[in-house]
Every structure is written in structure tokens, then in C-alpha cells.
Amino acid sequence: MAILTPQDLEIYMGKTFTNAQEDAAQSILASLESELEYYLHRPLGAKVFSDEVHKLVPNQRQIFLRNAPVHSVTDFYVGMPGEEVEQNIEDFDIFPWGIDNVRIAGTGNQALVTYTAGMTSSDTVALERVLYSAATREMGKFLIDAQGLGRLKVEGTDYLFPQGGEGGFTPAELNSVKRFKRRVLV
């Protein structure tokens, strides 16, 4: 799920893109959103994760899913590898972190879970600002490079355009979204 579209960026920048510029904007937005997902350790929008494998131990009561927040669990199988039995999802409690009320008695069991997880649209609204900022900066570099401009003098004002430089998010931008970062154990 894209948080921003090239059309959103056009409005924000007050510019109408050509087809090539719109393609570039789409690519820039996709790479920035991918970078943000990696940094936050969570999907930005709802995504389906199929047959996620969890090794189970006796007396285990909870399964912490690898992606959060969990919106829904559609398939849940438990048993020996290759012999898993479908479970009635309504027998379990589904939380944003995973599945509770699991009762594992034997050893060597595993669970296969298919579920939908990702940030809600109200959470992603808070990420728009940093995406707009970084995408505008990246799109500005693209437009400047396309024109071959290095310096521009207009009405007594001298603009010097930065060459290259780091792309992506600034440390301040990443710090502003750190509250959404999910801690993961490796």
C-alpha cells in the first residue's frame, strides 16, 4: 500500500509532472517507503503473510508473530511438521502482537500462520510528513539533474544546487518517526 502517490507529490510541490517525471516520482516514493519499512521493522500498509512457521515448545501459550500490528489471522495450523491440523481461529485470542490462548502439550510441534498485518491508516498519516520531505528533496535532485543545472541566478538571487549528496531520510526525519519503530529479536 502506497502512503503517497506521484499525484500527491505533484500537489505538494505545486508542479505538474511529465510522464517521465511521474515514473521517477513513483520509483522514488516506492524506494523511500521500502526504506522506511526496513527502518521501522514493520509493514507500512496491510500485507498478507502466508504460512509463517513457528516452532512450538511444551506449555507454550502465546505465538508472537513476526509482523505487527496484526489485523487478522486467516489460517492457523498446529502439529508435527508436515502433519499440521487446521485450528478454529475463534478458539484463540488475536492481539496486535500475535495469538494467545494456545495450549501446546507435546514436543516437536510447529504452527503455520497466515495473517494480515501492517500499520493502520491513522498511523501512516504521521509518516506522510517525512515522506513528503524526503521525496521532495529526491525529486528536486532529479529535476535539477534532468536540466543539467548547477547554479541559477534569478532576479538578483543566486542558487547553488548541491551535487549528489546523501539520499533518503535525514537523521532528524528518522528520529521523528522512531516511536513507530518495532523492536525485533534476532
Tab-separated table of N, CA and C in Angstrom, residues 37-162:
chain	number	residue	atom	x	y	z
A	37	GLU	N	10.004	1.111	5.797
A	37	GLU	CA	9.585	-0.193	6.327
A	37	GLU	C	10.760	-0.921	6.963
A	38	TYR	N	11.899	-0.879	6.304
A	38	TYR	CA	13.091	-1.548	6.823
A	38	TYR	C	13.528	-0.913	8.146
A	39	TYR	N	13.519	0.407	8.200
A	39	TYR	CA	13.925	1.118	9.408
A	39	TYR	C	12.972	0.837	10.573
A	40	LEU	N	11.665	0.818	10.290
A	40	LEU	CA	10.668	0.645	11.342
A	40	LEU	C	10.440	-0.825	11.713
A	41	HIS	N	10.960	-1.742	10.920
A	41	HIS	CA	10.764	-3.178	11.148
A	41	HIS	C	9.284	-3.553	11.133
A	42	ARG	N	8.517	-2.953	10.247
A	42	ARG	CA	7.102	-3.274	10.141
A	42	ARG	C	6.581	-2.814	8.778
A	43	PRO	N	5.576	-3.522	8.273
A	43	PRO	CA	4.971	-3.088	7.005
A	43	PRO	C	4.177	-1.800	7.211
A	44	LEU	N	4.259	-0.914	6.228
A	44	LEU	CA	3.548	0.360	6.344
A	44	LEU	C	2.054	0.197	6.119
A	45	GLY	N	1.672	-0.721	5.260
A	45	GLY	CA	0.259	-0.967	4.997
A	45	GLY	C	-0.061	-2.424	5.242
A	46	ALA	N	-1.337	-2.748	5.171
A	46	ALA	CA	-1.762	-4.121	5.406
A	46	ALA	C	-1.188	-5.055	4.341
A	47	LYS	N	-0.514	-6.110	4.781
A	47	LYS	CA	0.055	-7.123	3.902
A	47	LYS	C	-0.285	-8.496	4.455
A	48	VAL	N	-0.427	-9.444	3.551
A	48	VAL	CA	-0.713	-10.819	3.956
A	48	VAL	C	0.593	-11.594	4.066
A	49	PHE	N	0.769	-12.297	5.160
A	49	PHE	CA	1.937	-13.142	5.387
A	49	PHE	C	1.437	-14.576	5.456
A	50	SER	N	1.923	-15.410	4.557
A	50	SER	CA	1.400	-16.771	4.419
A	50	SER	C	2.308	-17.812	5.042
A	51	ASP	N	1.690	-18.736	5.754
A	51	ASP	CA	2.357	-19.907	6.319
A	51	ASP	C	3.654	-19.576	7.062
A	52	GLU	N	3.587	-18.565	7.922
A	52	GLU	CA	4.734	-18.223	8.765
A	52	GLU	C	4.923	-19.364	9.771
A	53	VAL	N	6.128	-19.913	9.822
A	53	VAL	CA	6.411	-21.088	10.650
A	53	VAL	C	6.903	-20.657	12.031
A	54	HIS	N	6.332	-21.287	13.058
A	54	HIS	CA	6.751	-21.046	14.441
A	54	HIS	C	6.968	-22.395	15.110
A	55	LYS	N	8.175	-22.630	15.596
A	55	LYS	CA	8.468	-23.843	16.356
A	55	LYS	C	7.860	-23.679	17.749
A	56	LEU	N	7.174	-24.691	18.219
A	56	LEU	CA	6.459	-24.601	19.489
A	56	LEU	C	7.117	-25.487	20.543
A	57	VAL	N	6.964	-25.088	21.797
A	57	VAL	CA	7.518	-25.861	22.912
A	57	VAL	C	6.383	-26.219	23.871
A	58	PRO	N	6.551	-27.290	24.659
A	58	PRO	CA	5.502	-27.668	25.614
A	58	PRO	C	5.152	-26.509	26.555
A	59	ASN	N	3.898	-26.402	26.873
A	59	ASN	CA	3.340	-25.370	27.753
A	59	ASN	C	3.343	-23.968	27.152
A	60	GLN	N	3.632	-23.839	25.860
A	60	GLN	CA	3.602	-22.527	25.217
A	60	GLN	C	2.163	-22.049	25.121
A	61	ARG	N	1.936	-20.804	25.456
A	61	ARG	CA	0.585	-20.242	25.460
A	61	ARG	C	0.397	-19.142	24.417
A	62	GLN	N	1.499	-18.580	23.924
A	62	GLN	CA	1.403	-17.444	23.012
A	62	GLN	C	2.311	-17.652	21.810
A	63	ILE	N	1.895	-17.096	20.688
A	63	ILE	CA	2.738	-17.073	19.486
A	63	ILE	C	2.881	-15.611	19.082
A	64	PHE	N	4.110	-15.126	19.132
A	64	PHE	CA	4.392	-13.753	18.733
A	64	PHE	C	4.711	-13.761	17.243
A	65	LEU	N	3.847	-13.139	16.448
A	65	LEU	CA	4.038	-13.112	15.005
A	65	LEU	C	5.112	-12.098	14.633
A	66	ARG	N	5.760	-12.329	13.515
A	66	ARG	CA	6.931	-11.531	13.135
A	66	ARG	C	6.591	-10.133	12.623
A	67	ASN	N	5.355	-9.922	12.234
A	67	ASN	CA	4.941	-8.621	11.718
A	67	ASN	C	3.756	-8.120	12.537
A	68	ALA	N	3.768	-6.840	12.823
A	68	ALA	CA	2.709	-6.268	13.652
A	68	ALA	C	2.417	-4.850	13.178
A	69	PRO	N	1.314	-4.303	13.533
A	69	PRO	CA	0.234	-4.927	14.282
A	69	PRO	C	-0.565	-5.902	13.416
A	70	VAL	N	-1.058	-6.947	14.063
A	70	VAL	CA	-1.839	-7.974	13.382
A	70	VAL	C	-3.276	-7.484	13.246
A	71	HIS	N	-3.798	-7.532	12.021
A	71	HIS	CA	-5.194	-7.148	11.788
A	71	HIS	C	-6.111	-8.359	11.890
A	72	SER	N	-5.670	-9.468	11.294
A	72	SER	CA	-6.499	-10.671	11.326
A	72	SER	C	-5.636	-11.897	11.053
A	73	VAL	N	-6.107	-13.042	11.542
A	73	VAL	CA	-5.480	-14.323	11.255
A	73	VAL	C	-6.490	-15.109	10.432
A	74	THR	N	-6.063	-15.589	9.260
A	74	THR	CA	-6.995	-16.301	8.383
A	74	THR	C	-6.812	-17.814	8.438
A	75	ASP	N	-5.583	-18.283	8.619
A	75	ASP	CA	-5.317	-19.720	8.708
A	75	ASP	C	-4.347	-19.984	9.851
A	76	PHE	N	-4.620	-21.041	10.604
A	76	PHE	CA	-3.772	-21.392	11.730
A	76	PHE	C	-3.743	-22.914	11.833
A	77	TYR	N	-2.565	-23.487	11.642
A	77	TYR	CA	-2.375	-24.934	11.688
A	77	TYR	C	-1.350	-25.265	12.769
A	78	VAL	N	-1.580	-26.347	13.510
A	78	VAL	CA	-0.650	-26.784	14.557
A	78	VAL	C	-0.469	-28.289	14.428
A	79	GLY	N	0.781	-28.734	14.622
A	79	GLY	CA	1.056	-30.166	14.621
A	79	GLY	C	2.510	-30.449	14.316
A	80	MET	N	2.805	-31.716	14.109
A	80	MET	CA	4.155	-32.119	13.729
A	80	MET	C	4.414	-31.624	12.313
A	81	PRO	N	5.661	-31.274	11.981
A	81	PRO	CA	5.970	-30.791	10.630
A	81	PRO	C	5.434	-31.746	9.557
A	82	GLY	N	4.670	-31.184	8.634
A	82	GLY	CA	4.070	-31.962	7.567
A	82	GLY	C	2.743	-32.589	7.936
A	83	GLU	N	2.370	-32.532	9.211
A	83	GLU	CA	1.117	-33.140	9.685
A	83	GLU	C	0.266	-32.126	10.456
A	84	GLU	N	0.413	-30.862	10.143
A	84	GLU	CA	-0.318	-29.821	10.873
A	84	GLU	C	-1.819	-29.957	10.631
A	85	VAL	N	-2.583	-29.650	11.673
A	85	VAL	CA	-4.043	-29.744	11.633
A	85	VAL	C	-4.605	-28.327	11.736
A	86	GLU	N	-5.604	-28.034	10.896
A	86	GLU	CA	-6.222	-26.713	10.918
A	86	GLU	C	-6.948	-26.485	12.241
A	87	GLN	N	-6.762	-25.290	12.793
A	87	GLN	CA	-7.371	-24.905	14.062
A	87	GLN	C	-8.519	-23.927	13.797
A	88	ASN	N	-9.493	-23.924	14.674
A	88	ASN	CA	-10.584	-22.959	14.593
A	88	ASN	C	-10.068	-21.651	15.202
A	89	ILE	N	-9.940	-20.637	14.392
A	89	ILE	CA	-9.349	-19.358	14.823
A	89	ILE	C	-10.145	-18.739	15.965
A	90	GLU	N	-11.442	-18.978	16.005
A	90	GLU	CA	-12.276	-18.388	17.045
A	90	GLU	C	-11.996	-18.972	18.431
A	91	ASP	N	-11.238	-20.061	18.492
A	91	ASP	CA	-10.862	-20.640	19.786
A	91	ASP	C	-9.689	-19.900	20.432
A	92	PHE	N	-9.111	-18.938	19.719
A	92	PHE	CA	-7.910	-18.245	20.191
A	92	PHE	C	-8.163	-16.748	20.273
A	93	ASP	N	-7.358	-16.090	21.078
A	93	ASP	CA	-7.418	-14.635	21.188
A	93	ASP	C	-6.363	-14.046	20.263
A	94	ILE	N	-6.781	-13.141	19.392
A	94	ILE	CA	-5.867	-12.490	18.462
A	94	ILE	C	-5.597	-11.082	18.981
A	95	PHE	N	-4.322	-10.775	19.152
A	95	PHE	CA	-3.891	-9.468	19.631
A	95	PHE	C	-3.006	-8.810	18.574
A	96	PRO	N	-2.705	-7.528	18.704
A	96	PRO	CA	-1.831	-6.873	17.722
A	96	PRO	C	-0.440	-7.517	17.613
A	97	TRP	N	-0.004	-8.224	18.626
A	97	TRP	CA	1.312	-8.864	18.617
A	97	TRP	C	1.263	-10.317	18.178
A	98	GLY	N	0.072	-10.959	18.201
A	98	GLY	CA	0.009	-12.361	17.809
A	98	GLY	C	-1.189	-13.105	18.361
A	99	ILE	N	-0.982	-14.388	18.679
A	99	ILE	CA	-2.058	-15.290	19.084
A	99	ILE	C	-1.851	-15.707	20.544
A	100	ASP	N	-2.925	-15.647	21.326
A	100	ASP	CA	-2.880	-16.042	22.727
A	100	ASP	C	-3.883	-17.170	22.943
A	101	ASN	N	-3.722	-17.862	24.040
A	101	ASN	CA	-4.610	-18.940	24.437
A	101	ASN	C	-4.276	-20.242	23.698
A	102	VAL	N	-3.029	-20.373	23.290
A	102	VAL	CA	-2.561	-21.594	22.635
A	102	VAL	C	-2.177	-22.578	23.735
A	103	ARG	N	-2.484	-23.838	23.547
A	103	ARG	CA	-2.136	-24.852	24.556
A	103	ARG	C	-1.325	-25.949	23.871
A	104	ILE	N	-0.024	-25.925	24.065
A	104	ILE	CA	0.858	-26.909	23.442
A	104	ILE	C	1.275	-27.923	24.505
A	105	ALA	N	1.009	-29.192	24.225
A	105	ALA	CA	1.331	-30.242	25.201
A	105	ALA	C	2.561	-31.049	24.793
A	106	GLY	N	2.717	-31.363	23.525
A	106	GLY	CA	3.812	-32.234	23.094
A	106	GLY	C	5.020	-31.479	22.603
A	107	THR	N	6.073	-32.224	22.299
A	107	THR	CA	7.302	-31.619	21.771
A	107	THR	C	7.359	-31.823	20.262
A	108	GLY	N	8.102	-30.976	19.596
A	108	GLY	CA	8.309	-31.096	18.162
A	108	GLY	C	7.209	-30.507	17.308
A	109	ASN	N	6.222	-29.867	17.916
A	109	ASN	CA	5.135	-29.262	17.148
A	109	ASN	C	5.559	-27.936	16.543
A	110	GLN	N	4.843	-27.556	15.512
A	110	GLN	CA	5.047	-26.241	14.920
A	110	GLN	C	3.693	-25.667	14.531
A	111	ALA	N	3.668	-24.372	14.313
A	111	ALA	CA	2.456	-23.691	13.876
A	111	ALA	C	2.726	-23.035	12.541
A	112	LEU	N	1.743	-23.073	11.665
A	112	LEU	CA	1.766	-22.345	10.403
A	112	LEU	C	0.652	-21.312	10.480
A	113	VAL	N	1.017	-20.052	10.313
A	113	VAL	CA	0.041	-18.976	10.482
A	113	VAL	C	0.010	-18.114	9.234
A	114	THR	N	-1.198	-17.874	8.726
A	114	THR	CA	-1.412	-16.915	7.640
A	114	THR	C	-2.214	-15.772	8.230
A	115	TYR	N	-1.696	-14.570	8.077
A	115	TYR	CA	-2.338	-13.422	8.723
A	115	TYR	C	-2.086	-12.148	7.947
A	116	THR	N	-2.834	-11.115	8.284
A	116	THR	CA	-2.664	-9.787	7.702
A	116	THR	C	-2.151	-8.868	8.800
A	117	ALA	N	-1.089	-8.132	8.478
A	117	ALA	CA	-0.503	-7.208	9.454
A	117	ALA	C	-0.010	-5.956	8.747
A	118	GLY	N	0.143	-4.901	9.497
A	118	GLY	CA	0.676	-3.648	8.966
A	118	GLY	C	0.106	-2.476	9.731
A	119	MET	N	0.726	-1.347	9.549
A	119	MET	CA	0.286	-0.145	10.244
A	119	MET	C	-1.104	0.266	9.750
A	120	THR	N	-1.864	0.880	10.616
A	120	THR	CA	-3.184	1.369	10.226
A	120	THR	C	-3.042	2.698	9.496
A	121	SER	N	-4.080	3.087	8.789
A	121	SER	CA	-4.006	4.339	8.028
A	121	SER	C	-3.833	5.542	8.952
A	122	SER	N	-4.357	5.494	10.170
A	122	SER	CA	-4.168	6.625	11.092
A	122	SER	C	-2.707	6.744	11.529
A	123	ASP	N	-1.997	5.599	11.618
A	123	ASP	CA	-0.573	5.650	11.951
A	123	ASP	C	0.247	6.183	10.776
A	124	THR	N	-0.109	5.770	9.569
A	124	THR	CA	0.691	6.176	8.408
A	124	THR	C	0.549	7.659	8.100
A	125	VAL	N	-0.537	8.283	8.557
A	125	VAL	CA	-0.689	9.726	8.366
A	125	VAL	C	0.486	10.458	9.012
A	126	ALA	N	0.945	9.963	10.139
A	126	ALA	CA	2.068	10.589	10.832
A	126	ALA	C	3.371	10.441	10.046
A	127	LEU	N	3.438	9.469	9.151
A	127	LEU	CA	4.652	9.259	8.356
A	127	LEU	C	4.669	10.107	7.087
A	128	GLU	N	3.521	10.662	6.719
A	128	GLU	CA	3.442	11.434	5.477
A	128	GLU	C	4.434	12.588	5.449
A	129	ARG	N	4.562	13.293	6.571
A	129	ARG	CA	5.437	14.474	6.594
A	129	ARG	C	6.860	14.129	6.206
A	130	VAL	N	7.406	13.047	6.782
A	130	VAL	CA	8.790	12.690	6.452
A	130	VAL	C	8.890	12.167	5.030
A	131	LEU	N	7.854	11.505	4.551
A	131	LEU	CA	7.870	11.043	3.166
A	131	LEU	C	7.799	12.222	2.195
A	132	TYR	N	6.943	13.193	2.491
A	132	TYR	CA	6.886	14.392	1.643
A	132	TYR	C	8.234	15.096	1.610
A	133	SER	N	8.834	15.260	2.768
A	133	SER	CA	10.107	15.966	2.863
A	133	SER	C	11.204	15.260	2.061
A	134	ALA	N	11.373	13.970	2.292
A	134	ALA	CA	12.422	13.228	1.599
A	134	ALA	C	12.120	13.100	0.108
A	135	ALA	N	10.863	12.869	-0.251
A	135	ALA	CA	10.505	12.715	-1.665
A	135	ALA	C	10.679	14.025	-2.422
A	136	THR	N	10.345	15.143	-1.787
A	136	THR	CA	10.533	16.446	-2.432
A	136	THR	C	12.009	16.714	-2.669
A	137	ARG	N	12.832	16.381	-1.685
A	137	ARG	CA	14.277	16.564	-1.824
A	137	ARG	C	14.819	15.689	-2.965
A	138	GLU	N	14.396	14.421	-2.988
A	138	GLU	CA	14.862	13.498	-4.038
A	138	GLU	C	14.336	13.914	-5.406
A	139	MET	N	13.085	14.328	-5.474
A	139	MET	CA	12.503	14.753	-6.744
A	139	MET	C	13.163	16.046	-7.223
A	140	GLY	N	13.480	16.930	-6.293
A	140	GLY	CA	14.185	18.156	-6.659
A	140	GLY	C	15.541	17.853	-7.275
A	141	LYS	N	16.271	16.884	-6.697
A	141	LYS	CA	17.561	16.489	-7.274
A	141	LYS	C	17.373	15.904	-8.667
A	142	PHE	N	16.315	15.113	-8.847
A	142	PHE	CA	16.028	14.525	-10.154
A	142	PHE	C	15.756	15.615	-11.181
A	143	LEU	N	14.922	16.603	-10.813
A	143	LEU	CA	14.583	17.677	-11.745
A	143	LEU	C	15.792	18.542	-12.082
A	144	ILE	N	16.628	18.799	-11.098
A	144	ILE	CA	17.838	19.593	-11.333
A	144	ILE	C	18.789	18.829	-12.238
A	145	ASP	N	18.995	17.547	-11.959
A	145	ASP	CA	19.878	16.728	-12.789
A	145	ASP	C	19.373	16.642	-14.214
A	146	ALA	N	18.052	16.558	-14.395
A	146	ALA	CA	17.472	16.452	-15.725
A	146	ALA	C	17.720	17.728	-16.533
A	147	GLN	N	17.787	18.859	-15.854
A	147	GLN	CA	18.032	20.127	-16.528
A	147	GLN	C	19.523	20.444	-16.661
A	148	GLY	N	20.348	19.683	-15.983
A	148	GLY	CA	21.788	19.935	-16.037
A	148	GLY	C	22.188	21.206	-15.304
A	149	LEU	N	21.396	21.616	-14.333
A	149	LEU	CA	21.674	22.860	-13.625
A	149	LEU	C	22.641	22.641	-12.471
A	150	GLY	N	23.538	23.550	-12.313
A	150	GLY	CA	24.428	23.532	-11.176
A	150	GLY	C	24.276	24.821	-10.391
A	151	ARG	N	23.941	25.913	-11.114
A	151	ARG	CA	23.791	27.223	-10.492
A	151	ARG	C	22.742	28.005	-11.278
A	152	LEU	N	21.939	28.779	-10.581
A	152	LEU	CA	20.887	29.553	-11.221
A	152	LEU	C	20.862	30.937	-10.597
A	153	LYS	N	20.882	31.984	-11.469
A	153	LYS	CA	20.763	33.362	-10.991
A	153	LYS	C	19.447	33.926	-11.507
A	154	VAL	N	18.589	34.306	-10.561
A	154	VAL	CA	17.285	34.845	-10.924
A	154	VAL	C	17.018	36.082	-10.089
A	155	GLU	N	16.731	37.196	-10.747
A	155	GLU	CA	16.346	38.442	-10.085
A	155	GLU	C	17.246	38.783	-8.904
A	156	GLY	N	18.523	38.738	-9.120
A	156	GLY	CA	19.470	39.115	-8.091
A	156	GLY	C	19.706	38.060	-7.019
A	157	THR	N	19.128	36.904	-7.183
A	157	THR	CA	19.312	35.814	-6.219
A	157	THR	C	20.116	34.714	-6.882
A	158	ASP	N	21.089	34.191	-6.147
A	158	ASP	CA	21.973	33.156	-6.685
A	158	ASP	C	21.703	31.836	-5.967
A	159	TYR	N	21.317	30.820	-6.736
A	159	TYR	CA	21.052	29.492	-6.182
A	159	TYR	C	22.153	28.542	-6.610
A	160	LEU	N	22.737	27.857	-5.653
A	160	LEU	CA	23.740	26.845	-5.941
A	160	LEU	C	23.135	25.500	-5.548
A	161	PHE	N	23.019	24.602	-6.524
A	161	PHE	CA	22.394	23.313	-6.281
A	161	PHE	C	23.425	22.301	-5.807
A	162	PRO	N	23.078	21.544	-4.786
A	162	PRO	CA	24.024	20.557	-4.269
A	162	PRO	C	24.245	19.440	-5.285
